[in-house]
């Protein structure tokens, strides 16, 4: 780039190259990880939006009673349950849910025998909802990816997160004038404007971007570096794991029947310990057996660390067997970082802040990817016929950025339109995401680049903007009713979809109006080399 | 309520810090401030940021407070940035 002598390459130039190539190579996967991770901050809200049959709100019922109702319903249907976990309603999710496990064998479930369901907290009746992964899909995709074993997905995601960390650090070193240029934006200056936007998006959210990348790596550290844990024997290994998250295997039943005490008493003891509304889940091992156990687990809100806090009781005598109140410093460090990453402790304001700053991170990756092409387009010898690498990056950018918005919106369309009786319906909602994403890549490859951007951005805007209309036509919960009834989840979701649609429309309009300033005739002398340190 | 005061403090702080740059002074005031005035505005910005940090930690504790502080500073800086861009766009028309 600069005509300087090779040995004059300073640290900034080296870091700039590192930043550009680390960013480009991991950029497309990172963009998808960032965007799906961003919407996963509203994972529970998305899950509710994708199950419109479920009630919008429910009467407040005592947590202990809810647990009892749900347990009664499940045990009435399947008596030989070896393990039953009940997740109590929260502010974010008014329904209770449960999973249960039957021992394999005659009368038991097939395979590992897991079943699950959603329940009305007041009556304990099972609620029927459409088969969907809901917001959990976006959450899982952002580190497991899809169509491959989660192990592979996590290795790829971790590698990309490593590249991200490299890009963040090299980017900070490259960006010489972080404080001087803090508020600088030069409008309508092509590459300069892209660079200013990229810088602003990166710098304003820098604490978050760094935290999210680093903590993301930490959450998976035991997978990337399992050797320490592998030297331990299984019981010790289990002890280490139980410092980090709640896990209590069912154990062996006594084989003698004995009645289970009412669950309300156990829940109450948890609430006395941690405060009202603090119990998140209740797990029962071997209900109805003399050796039954009841575990009351504290919920995540109002506490950053994800380290578990729980009480283990004898389900027949009610005796408190074990109280887990704290974890060791290493587990707590991991728990705090994991907790910061997940943001489950966040109230609604903080959750929105998480979402917005994370969205800025997505835009940071997106502008970085686009900048790669903007910077090189001006220097193309013949702009009508760019070289292969340029075309490849350009087209992949279109599919990765504009295509992903359409693909994600397509999941919500599939959620509303796929017939309820479709076999493997939840899987098909996800297949639709990837079919649409693949189609957008084909579109990006066959159309002229600029047209492809504009067309796909408009498609994204339309797909998002029409979702409230689709909801009004296919469900009982149109936007006006959500607004009138103060249904924060549905109204909030649809207003956000409209806002995102507007954002896509603005981007489409600006792209359509854009006239690239290319210089087909190369003038050797007057083009001043860009000052070192201002390259992206 | 804590969130709102936190956010407003951060917006005021970043507005002051922005006004302490030559470019924003030219853009918003049409002239550059005297070095002593610039210093005072910058000091005010940092003081407001410190006050916001104190408020966040006092109201929510270290863990939640720092997390909330990080979010509010990022969002406030973004808002001031967008406001400056919008201001310049309107002026240049």
Coordinates of C-alpha atoms in Angstrom, one line a residue:
Chain A
X1 CA 0.0 0.0 0.0
X2 CA 2.4 2.7 1.1
X3 CA 5.4 3.0 -1.1
X4 CA 7.7 3.1 1.9
X5 CA 10.6 0.7 2.2
X6 CA 9.8 -2.6 3.6
X7 CA 11.8 -2.2 6.8
X8 CA 9.9 1.0 7.6
X9 CA 6.7 -1.0 8.4
X10 CA 5.8 0.1 11.9
X11 CA 3.9 -1.8 14.5
X12 CA 0.7 0.0 13.4
X13 CA 1.0 -1.2 9.8
X14 CA 1.7 -4.8 10.9
X15 CA -1.3 -4.6 13.3
X16 CA -3.4 -3.2 10.6
X17 CA -2.7 -6.1 8.3
X18 CA -3.3 -8.5 11.1
X19 CA -6.6 -6.8 11.9
X20 CA -7.7 -6.8 8.2
X21 CA -7.0 -10.5 7.6
X22 CA -8.1 -11.9 11.0
X23 CA -11.3 -9.9 10.6
X24 CA -11.9 -11.0 7.0
X25 CA -11.3 -14.7 7.5
X26 CA -13.5 -15.0 10.6
X27 CA -15.9 -12.2 9.6
X28 CA -18.7 -14.1 8.0
X29 CA -19.1 -16.6 10.8
X30 CA -18.6 -13.9 13.4
X31 CA -21.3 -11.8 11.9
X32 CA -23.8 -14.7 12.1
X33 CA -22.6 -15.5 15.7
X34 CA -23.0 -11.8 16.7
X35 CA -26.4 -11.3 15.2
X36 CA -28.0 -14.6 16.4
X37 CA -26.3 -14.0 19.8
X38 CA -27.7 -10.5 19.9
X39 CA -31.3 -11.6 19.3
X40 CA -30.7 -14.4 21.9
X41 CA -30.8 -11.8 24.6
X42 CA -34.5 -11.9 23.9
X43 CA -34.5 -15.7 23.7
X44 CA -37.4 -16.2 26.1
X45 CA -39.4 -13.4 24.5
X46 CA -38.8 -14.9 21.1
X47 CA -39.9 -18.3 22.4
X48 CA -43.1 -16.7 23.6
X49 CA -43.6 -14.8 20.3
X50 CA -43.2 -18.1 18.5
X51 CA -45.8 -19.8 20.7
X52 CA -48.7 -17.5 20.3
X53 CA -51.2 -20.0 21.7
X54 CA -49.8 -19.7 25.2
X55 CA -51.4 -17.2 27.5
X56 CA -49.9 -13.7 27.5
X57 CA -49.9 -13.4 31.3
X58 CA -51.2 -15.4 34.2
X59 CA -52.4 -14.7 37.7
X60 CA -49.7 -14.7 40.2
X61 CA -49.7 -18.1 42.0
X62 CA -47.5 -19.0 44.9
X63 CA -44.3 -20.7 43.6
X64 CA -44.7 -23.7 45.9
X65 CA -48.3 -24.3 44.7
X66 CA -47.2 -24.1 41.0
X67 CA -44.5 -26.7 41.6
X68 CA -47.1 -29.0 43.3
X69 CA -49.7 -28.5 40.5
X70 CA -47.2 -29.3 37.8
X71 CA -45.8 -32.3 39.7
X72 CA -49.3 -33.7 40.3
X73 CA -50.1 -33.4 36.6
X74 CA -46.9 -35.1 35.4
X75 CA -47.0 -37.9 37.9
X76 CA -50.7 -38.6 37.2
X77 CA -49.8 -39.1 33.6
X78 CA -46.5 -41.0 34.0
X79 CA -46.2 -42.6 37.5
X80 CA -42.7 -44.2 37.1
X81 CA -40.7 -41.0 36.7
X82 CA -37.1 -41.2 37.8
X83 CA -36.4 -37.5 37.6
X84 CA -38.7 -34.5 37.3
X85 CA -37.5 -30.9 36.9
X86 CA -39.9 -28.0 37.1
X87 CA -39.0 -24.5 36.0
X88 CA -41.2 -22.0 37.7
X89 CA -42.8 -19.0 36.0
X90 CA -40.7 -15.8 36.0
X91 CA -41.3 -12.1 35.0
X92 CA -40.1 -13.0 31.5
X93 CA -42.1 -16.2 31.2
X94 CA -45.5 -16.6 32.8
X95 CA -45.8 -20.3 32.1
X96 CA -44.2 -23.2 34.0
X97 CA -42.3 -25.9 32.2
X98 CA -41.1 -29.3 33.1
X99 CA -39.0 -32.1 31.8
X100 CA -39.1 -35.6 33.2
X101 CA -37.3 -38.8 32.6
X102 CA -38.5 -42.4 32.7
X103 CA -36.1 -45.3 33.3
X104 CA -35.6 -47.3 30.2
X105 CA -37.3 -50.7 30.0
X106 CA -40.9 -52.0 30.0
X107 CA -43.4 -49.2 30.5
X108 CA -40.6 -46.7 30.4
X109 CA -39.6 -44.3 27.7
X110 CA -37.5 -45.2 24.7
X111 CA -33.8 -44.3 24.7
X112 CA -33.0 -41.9 27.4
X113 CA -36.7 -41.4 27.9
X114 CA -36.8 -37.6 28.3
X115 CA -40.2 -35.8 27.9
X116 CA -41.1 -32.2 28.4
X117 CA -44.1 -29.9 28.5
X118 CA -45.4 -26.4 29.2
X119 CA -48.0 -26.0 32.0
X120 CA -50.5 -23.4 33.2
X121 CA -49.2 -22.3 36.6
X122 CA -52.6 -21.7 38.1
X123 CA -54.3 -25.1 37.2
X124 CA -51.2 -27.2 36.5
X125 CA -52.8 -28.3 33.2
X126 CA -50.6 -29.1 30.3
X127 CA -50.7 -26.4 27.6
X128 CA -50.5 -27.3 24.0
X129 CA -48.2 -25.2 21.9
X130 CA -46.9 -25.5 18.4
X131 CA -43.7 -27.5 17.9
X132 CA -40.9 -25.0 17.7
X133 CA -37.4 -24.4 19.0
X134 CA -38.3 -20.7 19.5
X135 CA -35.5 -18.4 20.6
X136 CA -33.5 -21.4 21.7
X137 CA -32.5 -22.0 18.1
X138 CA -30.7 -18.6 17.8
X139 CA -29.1 -19.1 21.2
X140 CA -27.8 -22.6 20.2
X141 CA -26.8 -21.6 16.7
X142 CA -24.6 -18.8 17.9
X143 CA -22.1 -21.2 19.4
X144 CA -23.1 -24.7 18.1
X145 CA -23.8 -23.7 14.5
X146 CA -26.0 -26.2 12.8
X147 CA -26.0 -29.4 10.6
X148 CA -22.8 -30.6 12.4
X149 CA -22.1 -32.0 15.7
X150 CA -22.1 -29.3 18.4
X151 CA -18.5 -30.3 19.1
X152 CA -17.5 -29.2 15.6
X153 CA -19.6 -26.1 15.8
X154 CA -18.0 -25.1 19.1
X155 CA -14.5 -25.6 17.7
X156 CA -15.3 -23.3 14.8
X157 CA -17.1 -20.8 16.9
X158 CA -14.1 -20.8 19.3
X159 CA -11.6 -20.4 16.6
X160 CA -13.6 -17.4 15.2
X161 CA -13.8 -15.9 18.7
X162 CA -10.0 -16.2 18.9
X163 CA -9.7 -14.3 15.6
X164 CA -12.1 -11.8 17.1
X165 CA -10.0 -11.3 20.1
X166 CA -7.0 -10.8 17.8
X167 CA -9.0 -8.4 15.7
X168 CA -10.0 -6.3 18.7
X169 CA -6.5 -6.0 20.1
X170 CA -4.9 -5.3 16.8
X171 CA -7.7 -2.9 16.0
X172 CA -7.1 -0.9 19.1
X173 CA -3.4 -0.7 18.4
X174 CA -4.0 0.3 14.8
X175 CA -6.6 3.0 15.7
X176 CA -4.1 5.6 16.8
X177 CA -6.3 8.5 17.7
X178 CA -9.0 6.7 19.7
X179 CA -9.7 9.8 21.9
X180 CA -9.1 12.5 19.4
X181 CA -11.3 10.9 16.8
X182 CA -13.8 9.6 19.4
X183 CA -16.8 11.6 18.0
X184 CA -15.6 12.0 14.5
X185 CA -17.8 11.2 11.6
X186 CA -17.2 12.5 8.1
X187 CA -20.4 12.2 6.1
X188 CA -20.5 11.2 2.4
X189 CA -16.7 10.6 2.1
X190 CA -16.9 7.0 1.0
X191 CA -14.1 5.0 2.6
X192 CA -13.5 7.6 5.3
X193 CA -17.2 7.5 6.3
X194 CA -17.1 3.7 6.5
X195 CA -14.0 3.8 8.5
X196 CA -15.4 6.4 10.9
X197 CA -18.6 4.3 11.4
X198 CA -16.6 1.2 11.9
X199 CA -14.4 3.0 14.5
X200 CA -17.4 4.5 16.3
X201 CA -19.2 1.1 16.5
X202 CA -16.1 -0.5 17.8
X203 CA -15.0 2.1 20.3
X204 CA -18.3 2.9 21.9
X205 CA -19.0 -0.7 22.7
X206 CA -15.3 -1.7 23.3
X207 CA -15.8 -2.8 26.9
X208 CA -18.7 -5.0 25.8
X209 CA -17.0 -6.3 22.7
X210 CA -14.0 -7.3 24.7
X211 CA -16.0 -8.8 27.5
X212 CA -18.3 -10.8 25.2
X213 CA -15.5 -12.3 23.1
X214 CA -13.3 -13.2 26.1
X215 CA -16.1 -14.5 28.2
X216 CA -17.4 -16.4 25.2
X217 CA -14.1 -18.2 25.0
X218 CA -14.1 -18.8 28.8
X219 CA -17.5 -20.4 28.7
X220 CA -16.1 -23.1 26.4
X221 CA -12.7 -23.3 28.0
X222 CA -13.2 -26.8 29.4
X223 CA -14.0 -28.0 25.9
X224 CA -10.9 -26.4 24.3
X225 CA -8.6 -27.4 27.2
X226 CA -10.0 -30.5 28.9
X227 CA -6.7 -31.9 30.0
X228 CA -6.7 -30.6 33.5
X229 CA -10.2 -32.1 34.1
X230 CA -9.3 -35.3 32.4
X231 CA -6.6 -36.1 34.9
X232 CA -9.3 -36.3 37.6
X233 CA -11.2 -39.5 38.5
X234 CA -14.9 -39.4 37.7
X235 CA -16.2 -38.5 41.2
X236 CA -13.7 -35.7 41.5
X237 CA -14.6 -34.6 38.0
X238 CA -18.3 -34.5 39.0
X239 CA -17.4 -32.4 42.0
X240 CA -15.6 -29.9 39.8
X241 CA -18.6 -29.7 37.4
X242 CA -21.0 -29.3 40.3
X243 CA -19.0 -26.2 41.3
X244 CA -19.9 -24.6 38.0
X245 CA -23.5 -25.7 37.3
X246 CA -26.3 -27.5 39.0
X247 CA -26.2 -31.2 38.2
X248 CA -27.6 -34.0 40.4
X249 CA -27.9 -37.4 38.9
X250 CA -31.0 -39.4 39.9
X251 CA -29.1 -41.9 42.0
X252 CA -30.6 -45.2 43.0
X253 CA -34.1 -45.6 44.3
X254 CA -34.8 -47.7 47.5
X255 CA -37.6 -49.6 45.7
X256 CA -39.9 -48.9 48.6
X257 CA -42.9 -46.6 48.2
X258 CA -43.1 -43.6 50.5
X259 CA -45.2 -40.5 50.0
X260 CA -43.6 -37.3 48.9
X261 CA -44.0 -34.3 51.2
X262 CA -45.9 -31.3 49.7
X263 CA -43.4 -29.3 47.6
X264 CA -44.6 -25.9 48.9
X265 CA -42.6 -26.4 52.1
X266 CA -39.4 -27.0 50.3
X267 CA -39.9 -24.0 48.0
X268 CA -40.7 -21.8 51.1
X269 CA -37.3 -22.8 52.7
X270 CA -35.6 -21.7 49.5
X271 CA -37.4 -18.4 49.5
X272 CA -36.6 -17.8 53.2
X273 CA -32.9 -18.3 52.3
X274 CA -32.7 -16.2 49.1
X275 CA -35.7 -13.9 49.2
X276 CA -39.2 -13.9 47.7
X277 CA -39.5 -15.1 44.1
X278 CA -36.0 -16.4 44.2
X279 CA -36.6 -20.1 43.5
X280 CA -36.1 -20.9 39.8
X281 CA -36.4 -24.6 39.5
X282 CA -37.5 -27.6 41.6
X283 CA -36.1 -31.0 40.8
X284 CA -37.4 -34.2 42.3
X285 CA -35.5 -37.5 42.0
X286 CA -37.6 -40.7 42.4
X287 CA -40.8 -39.2 43.6
X288 CA -42.8 -41.6 45.6
X289 CA -39.8 -43.6 46.6
X290 CA -38.4 -43.9 50.2
X291 CA -35.1 -42.4 48.9
X292 CA -36.6 -39.5 47.0
X293 CA -34.8 -36.2 46.9
X294 CA -36.1 -32.7 46.3
X295 CA -33.7 -30.0 45.2
X296 CA -34.6 -26.3 45.2
X297 CA -32.4 -24.2 42.9
X298 CA -32.0 -20.5 43.0
X299 CA -32.9 -18.6 39.8
X300 CA -30.5 -16.4 37.8
X301 CA -32.1 -13.0 38.0
X302 CA -30.4 -10.3 40.3
X303 CA -27.2 -12.3 40.5
X304 CA -24.4 -12.2 37.8
X305 CA -22.6 -15.4 38.5
X306 CA -24.0 -18.6 37.1
X307 CA -22.5 -20.7 39.8
X308 CA -25.3 -22.8 41.3
X309 CA -27.0 -22.3 44.6
X310 CA -29.4 -25.0 45.8
X311 CA -30.8 -27.0 48.7
X312 CA -31.1 -30.8 48.7
X313 CA -33.8 -32.3 50.8
X314 CA -34.9 -35.8 51.7
X315 CA -38.3 -35.8 50.0
X316 CA -40.0 -38.1 52.5
X317 CA -38.7 -36.8 55.9
X318 CA -38.1 -33.2 54.7
X319 CA -34.6 -33.2 56.2
X320 CA -32.1 -30.7 54.6
X321 CA -29.2 -32.8 53.4
X322 CA -27.0 -30.3 51.7
X323 CA -27.0 -26.5 51.1
X324 CA -24.8 -25.2 48.3
X325 CA -24.4 -21.5 48.9
X326 CA -21.1 -20.7 47.2
X327 CA -18.4 -22.1 44.8
X328 CA -14.7 -21.8 44.9
X329 CA -13.0 -18.7 43.5
X330 CA -12.0 -20.3 40.1
X331 CA -15.6 -21.5 39.5
X332 CA -16.9 -18.1 40.6
X333 CA -14.7 -16.3 38.2
X334 CA -15.9 -18.5 35.4
X335 CA -19.4 -18.1 36.7
X336 CA -19.3 -14.3 36.7
X337 CA -17.8 -14.2 33.1
X338 CA -20.4 -16.7 31.9
X339 CA -23.1 -14.7 33.7
X340 CA -21.9 -11.5 32.1
X341 CA -22.0 -13.1 28.7
X342 CA -25.5 -14.5 29.1
X343 CA -26.9 -11.4 30.8
X344 CA -29.6 -13.5 32.5
X345 CA -29.4 -11.3 35.5
X346 CA -30.4 -8.2 33.5
X347 CA -33.6 -6.4 34.1
X348 CA -35.5 -5.1 31.1
X349 CA -33.5 -1.8 30.7
X350 CA -30.2 -3.6 31.0
X351 CA -31.4 -6.3 28.6
X352 CA -32.1 -3.6 26.0
X353 CA -28.7 -2.1 26.6
X354 CA -27.2 -5.5 26.1
X355 CA -29.2 -5.9 22.8
X356 CA -28.3 -2.5 21.5
X357 CA -24.6 -2.7 22.2
X358 CA -24.4 -6.2 20.9
X359 CA -26.2 -5.0 17.7
X360 CA -23.5 -2.3 17.5
X361 CA -21.0 -5.2 17.7
X362 CA -22.8 -6.9 14.8
X363 CA -22.7 -3.7 12.8
X364 CA -19.0 -3.4 13.7
X365 CA -18.3 -6.8 12.1
X366 CA -20.6 -5.9 9.1
X367 CA -19.0 -2.5 8.5
X368 CA -15.5 -4.1 8.8
X369 CA -16.5 -6.7 6.1
X370 CA -17.9 -4.0 3.8
X371 CA -14.9 -1.8 4.4
X372 CA -12.6 -4.5 2.9
X373 CA -14.4 -4.2 -0.4
X374 CA -14.9 -0.4 -0.3
X375 CA -11.2 0.1 0.3
X376 CA -10.2 -2.1 -2.6
X377 CA -12.8 -1.1 -5.1
X378 CA -11.3 2.4 -5.4
X379 CA -8.0 0.8 -6.4
X380 CA -9.4 -1.8 -8.9
X381 CA -7.6 -1.6 -12.2
X382 CA -10.9 -2.2 -14.0
X383 CA -14.0 -1.8 -11.7
X384 CA -16.2 -3.6 -14.3
X385 CA -14.1 -6.7 -13.9
X386 CA -12.8 -7.2 -10.4
X387 CA -10.4 -10.0 -9.6
X388 CA -11.8 -13.3 -8.2
X389 CA -10.9 -12.7 -4.6
X390 CA -12.7 -9.3 -4.6
X391 CA -15.8 -10.8 -6.2
X392 CA -15.8 -13.7 -3.7
X393 CA -15.6 -11.4 -0.7
X394 CA -18.2 -9.0 -2.1
X395 CA -20.7 -11.8 -2.8
X396 CA -20.2 -13.6 0.5
X397 CA -20.7 -10.2 2.2
X398 CA -24.1 -9.8 0.6
X399 CA -25.3 -13.3 1.5
X400 CA -23.8 -13.1 5.0
X401 CA -25.2 -9.7 5.9
X402 CA -28.3 -9.1 3.9
X403 CA -29.1 -12.8 3.5
X404 CA -29.0 -13.5 7.2
X405 CA -31.7 -11.0 8.0
X406 CA -34.0 -12.6 5.5
X407 CA -33.1 -16.1 6.7
X408 CA -33.8 -15.2 10.4
X409 CA -37.1 -13.5 9.5
X410 CA -38.0 -16.6 7.4
X411 CA -37.9 -18.7 10.6
X412 CA -40.6 -16.5 12.0
X413 CA -42.6 -16.8 8.8
X414 CA -42.2 -20.6 8.9
X415 CA -43.3 -20.5 12.5
X416 CA -46.6 -18.8 11.5
X417 CA -47.2 -20.6 8.2
X418 CA -46.1 -24.3 8.6
X419 CA -49.1 -26.5 9.3
X420 CA -49.2 -27.4 12.9
X421 CA -49.4 -31.1 12.2
X422 CA -46.2 -31.1 10.1
X423 CA -44.0 -34.0 11.1
X424 CA -40.8 -32.7 12.7
X425 CA -42.2 -29.2 12.5
X426 CA -39.5 -27.6 14.7
X427 CA -36.8 -29.0 12.5
X428 CA -38.5 -27.7 9.4
X429 CA -38.6 -24.2 10.8
X430 CA -34.8 -24.4 11.0
X431 CA -34.4 -26.0 7.6
X432 CA -36.3 -23.0 6.2
X433 CA -33.7 -20.7 7.7
X434 CA -30.9 -22.4 5.8
X435 CA -32.8 -22.9 2.6
X436 CA -33.6 -19.2 2.5
X437 CA -30.1 -18.3 3.4
X438 CA -28.7 -20.5 0.7
X439 CA -31.1 -19.0 -1.9
X440 CA -29.9 -15.5 -0.9
X441 CA -26.3 -16.7 -1.6
X442 CA -27.4 -17.9 -5.1
X443 CA -29.1 -14.5 -5.6
X444 CA -25.9 -12.7 -4.5
X445 CA -23.9 -14.8 -7.0
X446 CA -26.0 -14.3 -10.0
X447 CA -27.0 -10.7 -9.7
X448 CA -24.8 -7.6 -10.2
X449 CA -23.4 -6.8 -6.7
X450 CA -25.1 -3.5 -6.1
X451 CA -28.4 -4.7 -7.3
X452 CA -28.1 -7.8 -5.1
X453 CA -27.5 -5.7 -2.1
X454 CA -30.5 -3.5 -2.8
X455 CA -32.8 -6.3 -3.7
X456 CA -31.9 -8.4 -0.7
X457 CA -32.1 -5.5 1.7
X458 CA -35.5 -4.7 0.4
X459 CA -36.5 -8.3 0.8
X460 CA -35.3 -8.2 4.3
X461 CA -37.2 -5.0 5.0
X462 CA -40.4 -6.5 3.6
X463 CA -40.0 -9.9 5.4
X464 CA -39.6 -8.0 8.7
X465 CA -42.3 -5.4 8.1
X466 CA -45.0 -7.9 7.1
X467 CA -44.5 -10.1 10.1
X468 CA -46.9 -8.1 12.3
X469 CA -49.5 -8.4 9.4
X470 CA -48.9 -12.1 9.2
X471 CA -49.3 -12.4 13.0
X472 CA -52.6 -10.5 12.8
X473 CA -53.8 -12.9 10.1
X474 CA -52.7 -16.2 11.6
X475 CA -53.0 -15.7 15.3
X476 CA -55.4 -14.2 17.8
X477 CA -52.9 -11.6 18.9
X478 CA -52.6 -8.8 16.3
X479 CA -50.4 -5.8 17.1
X480 CA -53.3 -3.4 18.0
X481 CA -54.6 -5.9 20.5
X482 CA -51.2 -6.4 22.0
X483 CA -50.8 -2.6 22.3
X484 CA -54.2 -2.2 23.8
X485 CA -53.7 -5.0 26.3
X486 CA -50.2 -3.9 27.3
X487 CA -48.8 -7.2 26.1
X488 CA -45.1 -6.1 26.3
X489 CA -43.7 -9.2 24.6
X490 CA -45.8 -9.2 21.5
X491 CA -46.0 -5.5 21.1
X492 CA -42.3 -5.0 21.9
X493 CA -41.4 -7.8 19.5
X494 CA -43.5 -6.5 16.6
X495 CA -42.5 -2.8 17.1
X496 CA -38.8 -4.0 17.1
X497 CA -39.4 -5.9 13.9
X498 CA -40.9 -2.8 12.3
X499 CA -37.9 -0.8 13.5
X500 CA -35.5 -3.3 12.0
X501 CA -37.5 -3.3 8.8
X502 CA -37.1 0.5 8.7
X503 CA -33.3 0.1 9.2
X504 CA -33.1 -2.3 6.3
X505 CA -35.2 0.0 4.1
X506 CA -32.9 3.0 4.9
X507 CA -29.8 0.8 4.1
X508 CA -31.5 -0.3 0.8
X509 CA -32.3 3.3 -0.1
X510 CA -28.8 4.6 0.6
X511 CA -27.2 1.7 -1.2
X512 CA -29.4 2.3 -4.2
X513 CA -28.5 6.0 -4.3
X514 CA -24.8 5.4 -3.8
X515 CA -22.5 6.3 -6.7
X516 CA -19.2 4.7 -6.1
X517 CA -16.3 7.0 -6.7
X518 CA -14.0 4.8 -8.7
X519 CA -10.9 6.0 -10.5
X520 CA -10.5 3.8 -13.5
X521 CA -7.6 5.8 -14.8
X522 CA -4.7 5.5 -12.4
X523 CA -2.9 8.6 -11.6
X524 CA 0.4 7.6 -10.2
X525 CA 1.7 10.7 -8.4
X526 CA -0.9 12.9 -6.6
X527 CA -2.7 10.0 -4.8
X528 CA -1.2 10.6 -1.4
X529 CA -0.5 7.4 0.5
X530 CA -2.9 7.1 3.4
X531 CA -1.2 8.0 6.7
X532 CA -0.2 5.0 8.6
X533 CA -2.5 4.2 11.4
X534 CA -5.6 5.4 9.8
X535 CA -6.2 2.3 7.8
X536 CA -8.9 0.1 9.2
Chain B
X1 CA -35.3 5.5 38.0
X2 CA -31.6 4.7 38.6
X3 CA -31.3 3.6 35.0
X4 CA -32.8 6.9 33.7
X5 CA -30.5 9.1 35.9
X6 CA -27.5 7.0 35.0
X7 CA -28.3 7.4 31.3
X8 CA -28.8 11.1 31.5
X9 CA -25.6 11.6 33.5
X10 CA -23.7 9.6 30.8
X11 CA -25.3 11.6 28.0
X12 CA -24.3 14.9 29.7
X13 CA -20.8 13.5 30.3
X14 CA -20.2 12.5 26.7
X15 CA -21.8 15.7 25.4
X16 CA -19.3 17.6 27.5
X17 CA -16.4 15.4 26.3
X18 CA -17.5 15.9 22.7
X19 CA -17.6 19.7 23.2
X20 CA -14.0 19.5 24.4
X21 CA -12.9 18.5 20.9
X22 CA -11.9 21.1 18.3
X23 CA -14.1 19.5 15.6
X24 CA -17.3 19.5 17.7
X25 CA -16.6 23.1 18.8
X26 CA -16.3 24.2 15.2
X27 CA -19.4 22.2 14.2
X28 CA -21.7 23.2 17.1
X29 CA -20.5 26.6 18.2
X30 CA -18.9 27.7 15.0
X31 CA -15.7 28.7 16.8
X32 CA -13.1 27.1 19.0
X33 CA -13.2 27.6 22.7
X34 CA -10.2 29.0 24.6
X35 CA -7.9 26.3 25.9
X36 CA -8.9 27.0 29.5
X37 CA -12.6 26.6 28.7
X38 CA -11.9 23.4 26.7
X39 CA -10.1 22.0 29.7
X40 CA -13.0 22.9 32.0
X41 CA -15.5 21.3 29.8
X42 CA -13.4 18.1 29.5
X43 CA -13.0 18.0 33.3
X44 CA -16.8 18.4 33.7
X45 CA -17.3 15.4 31.3
X46 CA -14.9 13.2 33.3
X47 CA -16.4 14.3 36.6
X48 CA -19.9 13.4 35.3
X49 CA -18.7 10.0 34.2
X50 CA -17.2 9.4 37.7
X51 CA -20.4 10.5 39.3
X52 CA -22.4 8.1 37.1
X53 CA -20.0 5.3 38.1
X54 CA -20.5 6.1 41.8
X55 CA -24.3 6.2 41.3
X56 CA -24.3 2.9 39.5
X57 CA -22.2 1.1 42.1
X58 CA -24.0 2.7 45.0
X59 CA -27.5 1.8 43.7
X60 CA -26.8 -1.7 42.3
X61 CA -23.6 -3.0 43.9
X62 CA -20.3 -3.6 42.2
X63 CA -21.3 -6.5 39.9
X64 CA -24.6 -5.2 38.5
X65 CA -23.5 -1.6 38.8
X66 CA -20.4 -2.1 36.6
X67 CA -22.4 -4.1 34.0
X68 CA -25.1 -1.4 33.9
X69 CA -22.5 1.4 33.8
X70 CA -20.8 -0.2 30.8
X71 CA -24.1 -0.5 29.0
X72 CA -25.2 3.1 29.7
X73 CA -21.8 4.6 28.8
X74 CA -21.8 2.8 25.4
X75 CA -25.4 3.8 24.6
X76 CA -24.9 7.4 25.7
X77 CA -21.7 7.8 23.7
X78 CA -23.6 6.3 20.7
X79 CA -26.5 8.8 21.2
X80 CA -24.1 11.8 21.4
X81 CA -22.4 10.6 18.3
X82 CA -25.6 10.2 16.3
X83 CA -26.8 13.6 17.6
X84 CA -23.6 15.3 16.3
X85 CA -23.9 13.6 13.0
X86 CA -27.6 14.7 12.7
X87 CA -26.7 18.2 13.8
X88 CA -24.0 18.5 11.1
X89 CA -26.3 17.0 8.4
X90 CA -29.1 19.5 9.2
X91 CA -26.6 22.4 9.2
X92 CA -25.1 21.5 5.9
X93 CA -28.4 21.5 4.1

